[in-house]
Amino acid sequence: MDTLLLSRIQFAANISFHILFPTITIALGWALLFFKLRFNRTKDRKWMDLYLFWVKVFALSFALGVVSGITMSFQFGTNWPGFMETVGNVAGPLLAYEILTAFFLEAVFLGIMLFGASRVPGWLHTLATFLVAFGTTMSAFWILVLNSWMHTPVGHELRDGVVHAVDWWAIVFNPSMPYRLAHMLLASGLTVAFLIAGLSAWRWLRGDKAPEVATGLRFGVILGALLIPVQILAGDMHGLNTLEHQPAKVAAMEGNWETRGHVPLLLFALPDEVARENRMEIGIPSLASVILKHDPAGVVPGLNDFVAEDGTVTHPPVAAVFWSFRVMVGIGVLMLVASWAGVWMLWRRGAESLPRPYLWGLTGMTFAGWGATLAGWYTTEIGRQPWLVQGVLTVEEAVGEIAAGMVLTTLIAYLVIYLVLLAAYIGVIFHLARKGGRVAAPLTAPVLQPAE
Amino acid sequence: MFDPEILPLIFAALLGASILLYVVLDGFDLGVGLLFPFAGEAERDRMIASIGPFWDANETWLVLAIGILLVAFPVAHGDILTALYLPVAVMLIGLILRGVAFEFRAKAPLGHKRPWDGAFWAGSLMTALAQGFMLGMYIMGLSWTWATVAFSALTAGALAVAYSFIGAGWVILKTDGALQRKAIRWAQGGIWGVVLGMGAVSVATPLVSPRIFAKWFSFPEIVTLAPLPLMSGLLVALLWLALRRLPTVNDSFAWFPFVGAVVLMVLGFFGMAYSFYPYIVPEQLTIREAAAAPESLAIILVGTLVVLPMIIAYTVLAYVIFRGKATKLSYD
């Protein structure tokens, strides 16, 4: 394999591993603040128990997010020097603002939030919790500004092959930023909703019927039910925005080869890039045209428009984009069914008597948000190929000349570590859930103990 | 708004400040990790408790440093990091292991605690050695030969010892009783490594580059430069004396080994900065040549001038909140 492909796999592995944890911490920070505020108001112990349980998950996820994020910041330089050399004048300030306004804020106040409860006044601890949640969201804001700019770059000019910023307002509020940011923040909310619902359901199934378990279950299911319709709407708007700015990506998502009207919504197909057609197609007639153009006869761009005279393909790989999009939408539909059925049952029977098969289903969906988030990112990121910055810089131009063997060695090392850590993370989360309520009672022993 | 001639210098100063803060701050918590094998189980818990609220923010200075290098000196960033590809990878894996072990050791089932302690130590060691190795390669002008690798191996070991020394200083400051006495012995053992490391770097640096040799040993520079080695030598002597007299009855001077180690690191840093200025890639690329476009630097500087004082303020707040001897870490 060549350096380019290996570097791409390595970056994909790093960023895929990394995004799992911010996806949890962005929304979980706000959930913790909510638990804390509910406790401050009601003085009901169950809210503090919820806080104390989920703050452990937060701390663990945060640590994994930090260390995998550091890896990424270095890989810009080690593997993709062309990126910063070409677009550094735009990407640099955005990353700098992320570090300055988000990283330090979250890191410092995390210490106070985790370990300062007994050392600072209550209001300061609540403020620290707020600032940590705010910091994670700021971090998401800046990084999504940069990512969106890479998809829909505006506000810059090229001088001697180097990008120079001319209009920062246009760069920050670039055309796809509001949609992408909303889509990601909602994805984080849904990930946390199903994480809390799933883990609470599992605790309940194991016979842990502490009040905070039922409350967590209710919180997760209701949050999921509230967010999923908003997410479907935001996703749709994001898709329309992509159609306007990156039509080749939408053509690949729909598996549509020819520009035409009455494009079906494909439920299943095997896109074949050699024959340039789909095999085993199953679709709903005209539905893709209706979704994208709000008209059955609406003309949707096709992939064949993105083949140059000499046969050079300038659209992304079709099957990967086509299928990751379907995985994302499929999980979204599953979330809709699970959360709305859950709310119906909560309303009819209460959190204490949900049917066991439903609770097992929720347990199975504990990490469903991860699946949808990764699939969504693969759709949008693979959908930008062969560009790194749409229309400005290709992936191939940015890669650094490192010996392929070196990249392969580090890639294997990263993969091994990521797999071990992922297994350990999931294992420990379920271990914490197993211990559940039993450690929530304050420890009175004066021995020195590490924070759990 | 800002003079484009001055901007690269300001950013070089900011980069230097971030690296220095990183080396001092993460230095002490890496050092605590390095000392793990010498401590008992309960002692390890207390050592972790002493760095618990800080390590994450400490590490953020590395992200800021690499961020400034990335945004202010994009060309140098690519040159330096591709030349240091392998040690960077080792450091990153070390940082990953260390950061996650910190959480996992406390949250995993009790039987898994010992392996995670091992991972915490291994991660700290990989990070310290890799950083020391990179320091050596940087001094040697980023060229890979047998001689430069051998020298870098020496600086790798020296930096690990230096981190252990400042880590021991931190433990002396933040604990008492048997653990504090143990840490004093660690520091007594480590100070020789510090002297050796700083000495090796000081001897090698001027020999590698005639330019640096001239900068050090020509008149009148030699007079202005002389306080650096003199103060370092005096400080080492004072530290050695202090470590023989610690612990004191009322815990006075428990702060001295840590503060002394910090000052030593600061002195060493200024020596390096003096030697390499105005180059950012030694002997190849100057600060000015490598700088990004002035308008981009200006917009970062505006934000930095507003935000950095706030960062420093709440960092100080955190150290004030968690002042005093380390106690049990608890979420409630």
PDB file of C-alpha atoms in Angstrom, chain A residues 10 45 51-52 55-57 59-60 62-64 66-68 70-71 73-79 81 84-85 88-93 95-97 99-101 103-105 107-120 124 159 164-165 168 400 402 406-407 410 413-414 417-418 421 424-425 428 431-432 435 440 442-443 445 447-452, chain B residues 42 45-46 48-49 52-64 66-68 70-71 74-75 77-79 81-82 84-86 88-93 95-100 102-110 113 116 292-293 295-297 299-304 307-308 311 314-315 317-318 320-332:
ATOM      1  CA  GLN A  10      -4.470   6.305   9.804  1.00  0.00           C
ATOM      2  CA  ARG A  45     -31.117  12.675  46.222  1.00  0.00           C
ATOM      3  CA  TYR A  51     -24.991  13.258  38.525  1.00  0.00           C
ATOM      4  CA  LEU A  52     -22.451  11.197  40.458  1.00  0.00           C
ATOM      5  CA  VAL A  55     -19.891  12.334  35.943  1.00  0.00           C
ATOM      6  CA  LYS A  56     -17.693   9.218  36.059  1.00  0.00           C
ATOM      7  CA  VAL A  57     -18.662   8.324  32.515  1.00  0.00           C
ATOM      8  CA  ALA A  59     -14.522  11.959  33.159  1.00  0.00           C
ATOM      9  CA  LEU A  60     -13.578   8.739  31.397  1.00  0.00           C
ATOM     10  CA  PHE A  62     -13.263  13.252  28.442  1.00  0.00           C
ATOM     11  CA  ALA A  63      -9.854  11.684  29.061  1.00  0.00           C
ATOM     12  CA  LEU A  64     -10.193   9.508  25.974  1.00  0.00           C
ATOM     13  CA  VAL A  66      -8.378  14.625  25.088  1.00  0.00           C
ATOM     14  CA  VAL A  67      -5.658  12.102  24.351  1.00  0.00           C
ATOM     15  CA  SER A  68      -7.066  11.075  20.980  1.00  0.00           C
ATOM     16  CA  ILE A  70      -3.833  15.488  20.848  1.00  0.00           C
ATOM     17  CA  THR A  71      -2.936  12.704  18.424  1.00  0.00           C
ATOM     18  CA  SER A  73      -3.414  17.833  16.246  1.00  0.00           C
ATOM     19  CA  PHE A  74       0.017  16.308  15.681  1.00  0.00           C
ATOM     20  CA  GLN A  75      -1.015  14.334  12.637  1.00  0.00           C
ATOM     21  CA  PHE A  76      -1.773  17.494  10.699  1.00  0.00           C
ATOM     22  CA  GLY A  77       1.958  18.087  10.792  1.00  0.00           C
ATOM     23  CA  THR A  78       3.348  14.571  10.678  1.00  0.00           C
ATOM     24  CA  ASN A  79       1.181  13.207   7.856  1.00  0.00           C
ATOM     25  CA  PRO A  81       1.978  19.039   5.994  1.00  0.00           C
ATOM     26  CA  MET A  84      -1.372  23.721   6.809  1.00  0.00           C
ATOM     27  CA  GLU A  85       1.008  25.004   4.155  1.00  0.00           C
ATOM     28  CA  GLY A  88      -3.035  27.356   7.279  1.00  0.00           C
ATOM     29  CA  ASN A  89      -4.032  31.013   7.119  1.00  0.00           C
ATOM     30  CA  VAL A  90      -7.672  29.973   7.532  1.00  0.00           C
ATOM     31  CA  ALA A  91      -7.390  26.709   9.451  1.00  0.00           C
ATOM     32  CA  GLY A  92      -4.773  28.073  11.841  1.00  0.00           C
ATOM     33  CA  PRO A  93      -6.757  30.861  13.485  1.00  0.00           C
ATOM     34  CA  LEU A  95      -7.816  25.920  15.542  1.00  0.00           C
ATOM     35  CA  ALA A  96      -6.101  28.545  17.685  1.00  0.00           C
ATOM     36  CA  TYR A  97      -9.448  29.904  18.796  1.00  0.00           C
ATOM     37  CA  ILE A  99      -7.589  25.868  21.883  1.00  0.00           C
ATOM     38  CA  LEU A 100      -7.826  29.301  23.500  1.00  0.00           C
ATOM     39  CA  THR A 101     -11.573  29.511  24.070  1.00  0.00           C
ATOM     40  CA  PHE A 103      -9.581  23.516  25.577  1.00  0.00           C
ATOM     41  CA  PHE A 104      -8.215  25.407  28.545  1.00  0.00           C
ATOM     42  CA  LEU A 105     -11.689  26.270  29.786  1.00  0.00           C
ATOM     43  CA  ALA A 107      -9.587  21.252  31.130  1.00  0.00           C
ATOM     44  CA  VAL A 108      -9.243  23.630  34.086  1.00  0.00           C
ATOM     45  CA  PHE A 109     -12.883  23.638  35.134  1.00  0.00           C
ATOM     46  CA  LEU A 110     -13.099  19.887  34.698  1.00  0.00           C
ATOM     47  CA  GLY A 111     -10.646  19.580  37.581  1.00  0.00           C
ATOM     48  CA  ILE A 112     -12.849  21.804  39.726  1.00  0.00           C
ATOM     49  CA  MET A 113     -16.023  20.062  38.574  1.00  0.00           C
ATOM     50  CA  LEU A 114     -14.667  16.587  39.301  1.00  0.00           C
ATOM     51  CA  PHE A 115     -12.703  17.080  42.479  1.00  0.00           C
ATOM     52  CA  GLY A 116     -13.712  20.468  43.825  1.00  0.00           C
ATOM     53  CA  ALA A 117     -17.233  19.766  45.117  1.00  0.00           C
ATOM     54  CA  SER A 118     -16.043  19.748  48.718  1.00  0.00           C
ATOM     55  CA  ARG A 119     -13.578  22.609  48.276  1.00  0.00           C
ATOM     56  CA  VAL A 120     -15.602  25.313  46.550  1.00  0.00           C
ATOM     57  CA  LEU A 124     -18.926  27.793  41.883  1.00  0.00           C
ATOM     58  CA  ARG A 159      -2.165  34.041  -3.752  1.00  0.00           C
ATOM     59  CA  HIS A 164      -5.354  33.933   2.385  1.00  0.00           C
ATOM     60  CA  ALA A 165      -8.335  34.934   4.485  1.00  0.00           C
ATOM     61  CA  TRP A 168     -13.571  36.170   8.454  1.00  0.00           C
ATOM     62  CA  GLY A 400       3.545  14.206   3.550  1.00  0.00           C
ATOM     63  CA  ILE A 402       6.856   9.615   4.859  1.00  0.00           C
ATOM     64  CA  MET A 406       6.748   3.950   8.914  1.00  0.00           C
ATOM     65  CA  VAL A 407       3.146   4.941   8.424  1.00  0.00           C
ATOM     66  CA  THR A 410       2.382   3.539  13.496  1.00  0.00           C
ATOM     67  CA  ALA A 413       0.230   0.521  16.782  1.00  0.00           C
ATOM     68  CA  TYR A 414      -2.646   3.012  16.849  1.00  0.00           C
ATOM     69  CA  ILE A 417      -4.310   0.644  21.124  1.00  0.00           C
ATOM     70  CA  TYR A 418      -7.657   1.946  19.923  1.00  0.00           C
ATOM     71  CA  LEU A 421      -9.099   1.107  24.713  1.00  0.00           C
ATOM     72  CA  ALA A 424     -11.772  -1.294  28.016  1.00  0.00           C
ATOM     73  CA  TYR A 425     -14.041   1.758  27.782  1.00  0.00           C
ATOM     74  CA  VAL A 428     -15.647  -0.185  32.345  1.00  0.00           C
ATOM     75  CA  HIS A 431     -18.716  -2.321  35.151  1.00  0.00           C
ATOM     76  CA  LEU A 432     -19.685   1.065  36.608  1.00  0.00           C
ATOM     77  CA  LYS A 435     -21.717  -1.360  40.664  1.00  0.00           C
ATOM     78  CA  ALA A 440     -23.410   6.261  45.152  1.00  0.00           C
ATOM     79  CA  PRO A 442     -20.925   8.584  50.289  1.00  0.00           C
ATOM     80  CA  LEU A 443     -17.837   6.744  51.412  1.00  0.00           C
ATOM     81  CA  ALA A 445     -13.816   5.511  55.337  1.00  0.00           C
ATOM     82  CA  VAL A 447      -8.581   5.920  53.715  1.00  0.00           C
ATOM     83  CA  LEU A 448      -7.058   7.490  50.672  1.00  0.00           C
ATOM     84  CA  GLN A 449      -9.007   6.428  47.661  1.00  0.00           C
ATOM     85  CA  PRO A 450      -8.711   7.317  44.027  1.00  0.00           C
ATOM     86  CA  ALA A 451     -11.723   8.997  42.488  1.00  0.00           C
ATOM     87  CA  GLU A 452     -13.985   6.525  40.831  1.00  0.00           C
TER      88      GLU A 452
ATOM     89  CA  ALA B  42      -1.565   3.493  48.703  1.00  0.00           C
ATOM     90  CA  ASP B  45      -3.143   6.696  45.002  1.00  0.00           C
ATOM     91  CA  ARG B  46      -1.940   9.727  46.871  1.00  0.00           C
ATOM     92  CA  ILE B  48      -2.331  10.468  41.624  1.00  0.00           C
ATOM     93  CA  ALA B  49      -4.477  12.572  43.928  1.00  0.00           C
ATOM     94  CA  GLY B  52      -5.580  14.718  39.540  1.00  0.00           C
ATOM     95  CA  PRO B  53      -7.102  18.165  39.185  1.00  0.00           C
ATOM     96  CA  PHE B  54      -4.207  19.515  37.109  1.00  0.00           C
ATOM     97  CA  TRP B  55      -2.863  17.029  34.567  1.00  0.00           C
ATOM     98  CA  ASP B  56      -5.446  17.664  31.892  1.00  0.00           C
ATOM     99  CA  ALA B  57      -4.935  21.422  31.842  1.00  0.00           C
ATOM    100  CA  ASN B  58      -1.159  20.899  32.025  1.00  0.00           C
ATOM    101  CA  GLU B  59      -1.274  18.841  28.872  1.00  0.00           C
ATOM    102  CA  THR B  60      -3.275  21.536  27.101  1.00  0.00           C
ATOM    103  CA  TRP B  61      -0.123  23.691  26.986  1.00  0.00           C
ATOM    104  CA  LEU B  62       1.343  21.098  24.640  1.00  0.00           C
ATOM    105  CA  VAL B  63      -1.709  21.452  22.426  1.00  0.00           C
ATOM    106  CA  LEU B  64      -1.293  25.234  22.518  1.00  0.00           C
ATOM    107  CA  ILE B  66       1.797  22.627  18.757  1.00  0.00           C
ATOM    108  CA  GLY B  67      -1.129  24.838  17.764  1.00  0.00           C
ATOM    109  CA  ILE B  68       1.051  27.953  17.659  1.00  0.00           C
ATOM    110  CA  LEU B  70       0.996  24.918  13.347  1.00  0.00           C
ATOM    111  CA  VAL B  71      -0.760  28.242  12.850  1.00  0.00           C
ATOM    112  CA  PRO B  74       3.138  26.316   9.116  1.00  0.00           C
ATOM    113  CA  VAL B  75       6.260  25.542   7.067  1.00  0.00           C
ATOM    114  CA  HIS B  77       5.614  22.739  11.563  1.00  0.00           C
ATOM    115  CA  GLY B  78       5.654  20.382   8.597  1.00  0.00           C
ATOM    116  CA  ASP B  79       9.473  20.197   8.485  1.00  0.00           C
ATOM    117  CA  LEU B  81       7.077  17.024  12.589  1.00  0.00           C
ATOM    118  CA  THR B  82       7.823  14.948   9.492  1.00  0.00           C
ATOM    119  CA  LEU B  84      10.399  13.607  14.013  1.00  0.00           C
ATOM    120  CA  TYR B  85       7.688  11.238  12.790  1.00  0.00           C
ATOM    121  CA  LEU B  86       8.616   8.213  14.905  1.00  0.00           C
ATOM    122  CA  VAL B  88       6.165  11.937  17.841  1.00  0.00           C
ATOM    123  CA  ALA B  89       4.222   8.709  17.377  1.00  0.00           C
ATOM    124  CA  VAL B  90       5.876   7.187  20.451  1.00  0.00           C
ATOM    125  CA  MET B  91       5.046  10.300  22.472  1.00  0.00           C
ATOM    126  CA  LEU B  92       1.431  10.294  21.320  1.00  0.00           C
ATOM    127  CA  ILE B  93       0.973   6.653  22.225  1.00  0.00           C
ATOM    128  CA  LEU B  95       0.249  10.331  26.185  1.00  0.00           C
ATOM    129  CA  ILE B  96      -2.746   8.187  25.255  1.00  0.00           C
ATOM    130  CA  LEU B  97      -1.742   5.382  27.610  1.00  0.00           C
ATOM    131  CA  ARG B  98      -1.024   7.767  30.460  1.00  0.00           C
ATOM    132  CA  GLY B  99      -4.162   9.860  30.082  1.00  0.00           C
ATOM    133  CA  VAL B 100      -6.541   6.941  29.926  1.00  0.00           C
ATOM    134  CA  PHE B 102      -5.375   7.807  34.939  1.00  0.00           C
ATOM    135  CA  GLU B 103      -9.122   7.259  34.622  1.00  0.00           C
ATOM    136  CA  PHE B 104      -9.159   3.509  34.102  1.00  0.00           C
ATOM    137  CA  ARG B 105      -7.065   2.675  37.173  1.00  0.00           C
ATOM    138  CA  ALA B 106      -9.754   4.161  39.377  1.00  0.00           C
ATOM    139  CA  LYS B 107     -12.820   3.003  37.475  1.00  0.00           C
ATOM    140  CA  ALA B 108     -11.910  -0.472  36.224  1.00  0.00           C
ATOM    141  CA  PRO B 109     -12.530  -3.538  38.390  1.00  0.00           C
ATOM    142  CA  LEU B 110     -10.054  -3.651  41.289  1.00  0.00           C
ATOM    143  CA  LYS B 113      -5.736  -1.607  38.750  1.00  0.00           C
ATOM    144  CA  TRP B 116      -3.371   0.216  34.503  1.00  0.00           C
ATOM    145  CA  ALA B 292       2.265  32.683   8.390  1.00  0.00           C
ATOM    146  CA  ALA B 293       0.546  35.640   6.710  1.00  0.00           C
ATOM    147  CA  GLU B 295      -3.328  39.202   8.766  1.00  0.00           C
ATOM    148  CA  SER B 296      -3.881  35.664  10.053  1.00  0.00           C
ATOM    149  CA  LEU B 297      -1.360  36.153  12.846  1.00  0.00           C
ATOM    150  CA  ILE B 299      -6.415  37.912  14.217  1.00  0.00           C
ATOM    151  CA  ILE B 300      -4.986  35.175  16.433  1.00  0.00           C
ATOM    152  CA  LEU B 301      -3.035  37.695  18.466  1.00  0.00           C
ATOM    153  CA  VAL B 302      -6.160  39.738  19.209  1.00  0.00           C
ATOM    154  CA  GLY B 303      -7.859  36.643  20.600  1.00  0.00           C
ATOM    155  CA  THR B 304      -4.738  35.580  22.456  1.00  0.00           C
ATOM    156  CA  VAL B 307      -8.110  35.107  26.309  1.00  0.00           C
ATOM    157  CA  LEU B 308      -4.644  34.260  27.615  1.00  0.00           C
ATOM    158  CA  ILE B 311      -6.684  31.274  30.993  1.00  0.00           C
ATOM    159  CA  TYR B 314      -8.505  30.494  36.074  1.00  0.00           C
ATOM    160  CA  THR B 315      -5.472  28.221  35.998  1.00  0.00           C
ATOM    161  CA  LEU B 317      -7.645  29.755  40.579  1.00  0.00           C
ATOM    162  CA  ALA B 318      -7.470  25.974  40.159  1.00  0.00           C
ATOM    163  CA  VAL B 320      -5.379  27.943  44.685  1.00  0.00           C
ATOM    164  CA  ILE B 321      -8.467  25.776  45.139  1.00  0.00           C
ATOM    165  CA  PHE B 322      -6.378  22.619  45.279  1.00  0.00           C
ATOM    166  CA  ARG B 323      -3.507  24.101  47.324  1.00  0.00           C
ATOM    167  CA  GLY B 324      -2.085  22.336  50.332  1.00  0.00           C
ATOM    168  CA  LYS B 325      -1.341  18.678  50.874  1.00  0.00           C
ATOM    169  CA  ALA B 326      -3.055  16.245  48.538  1.00  0.00           C
ATOM    170  CA  THR B 327      -6.010  14.430  50.005  1.00  0.00           C
ATOM    171  CA  LYS B 328      -8.385  11.802  48.756  1.00  0.00           C
ATOM    172  CA  LEU B 329      -9.856  12.541  45.357  1.00  0.00           C
ATOM    173  CA  SER B 330     -13.584  12.342  45.421  1.00  0.00           C
ATOM    174  CA  TYR B 331     -16.404  13.443  43.174  1.00  0.00           C
ATOM    175  CA  ASP B 332     -18.686  14.471  46.048  1.00  0.00           C
TER     176      ASP B 332
END
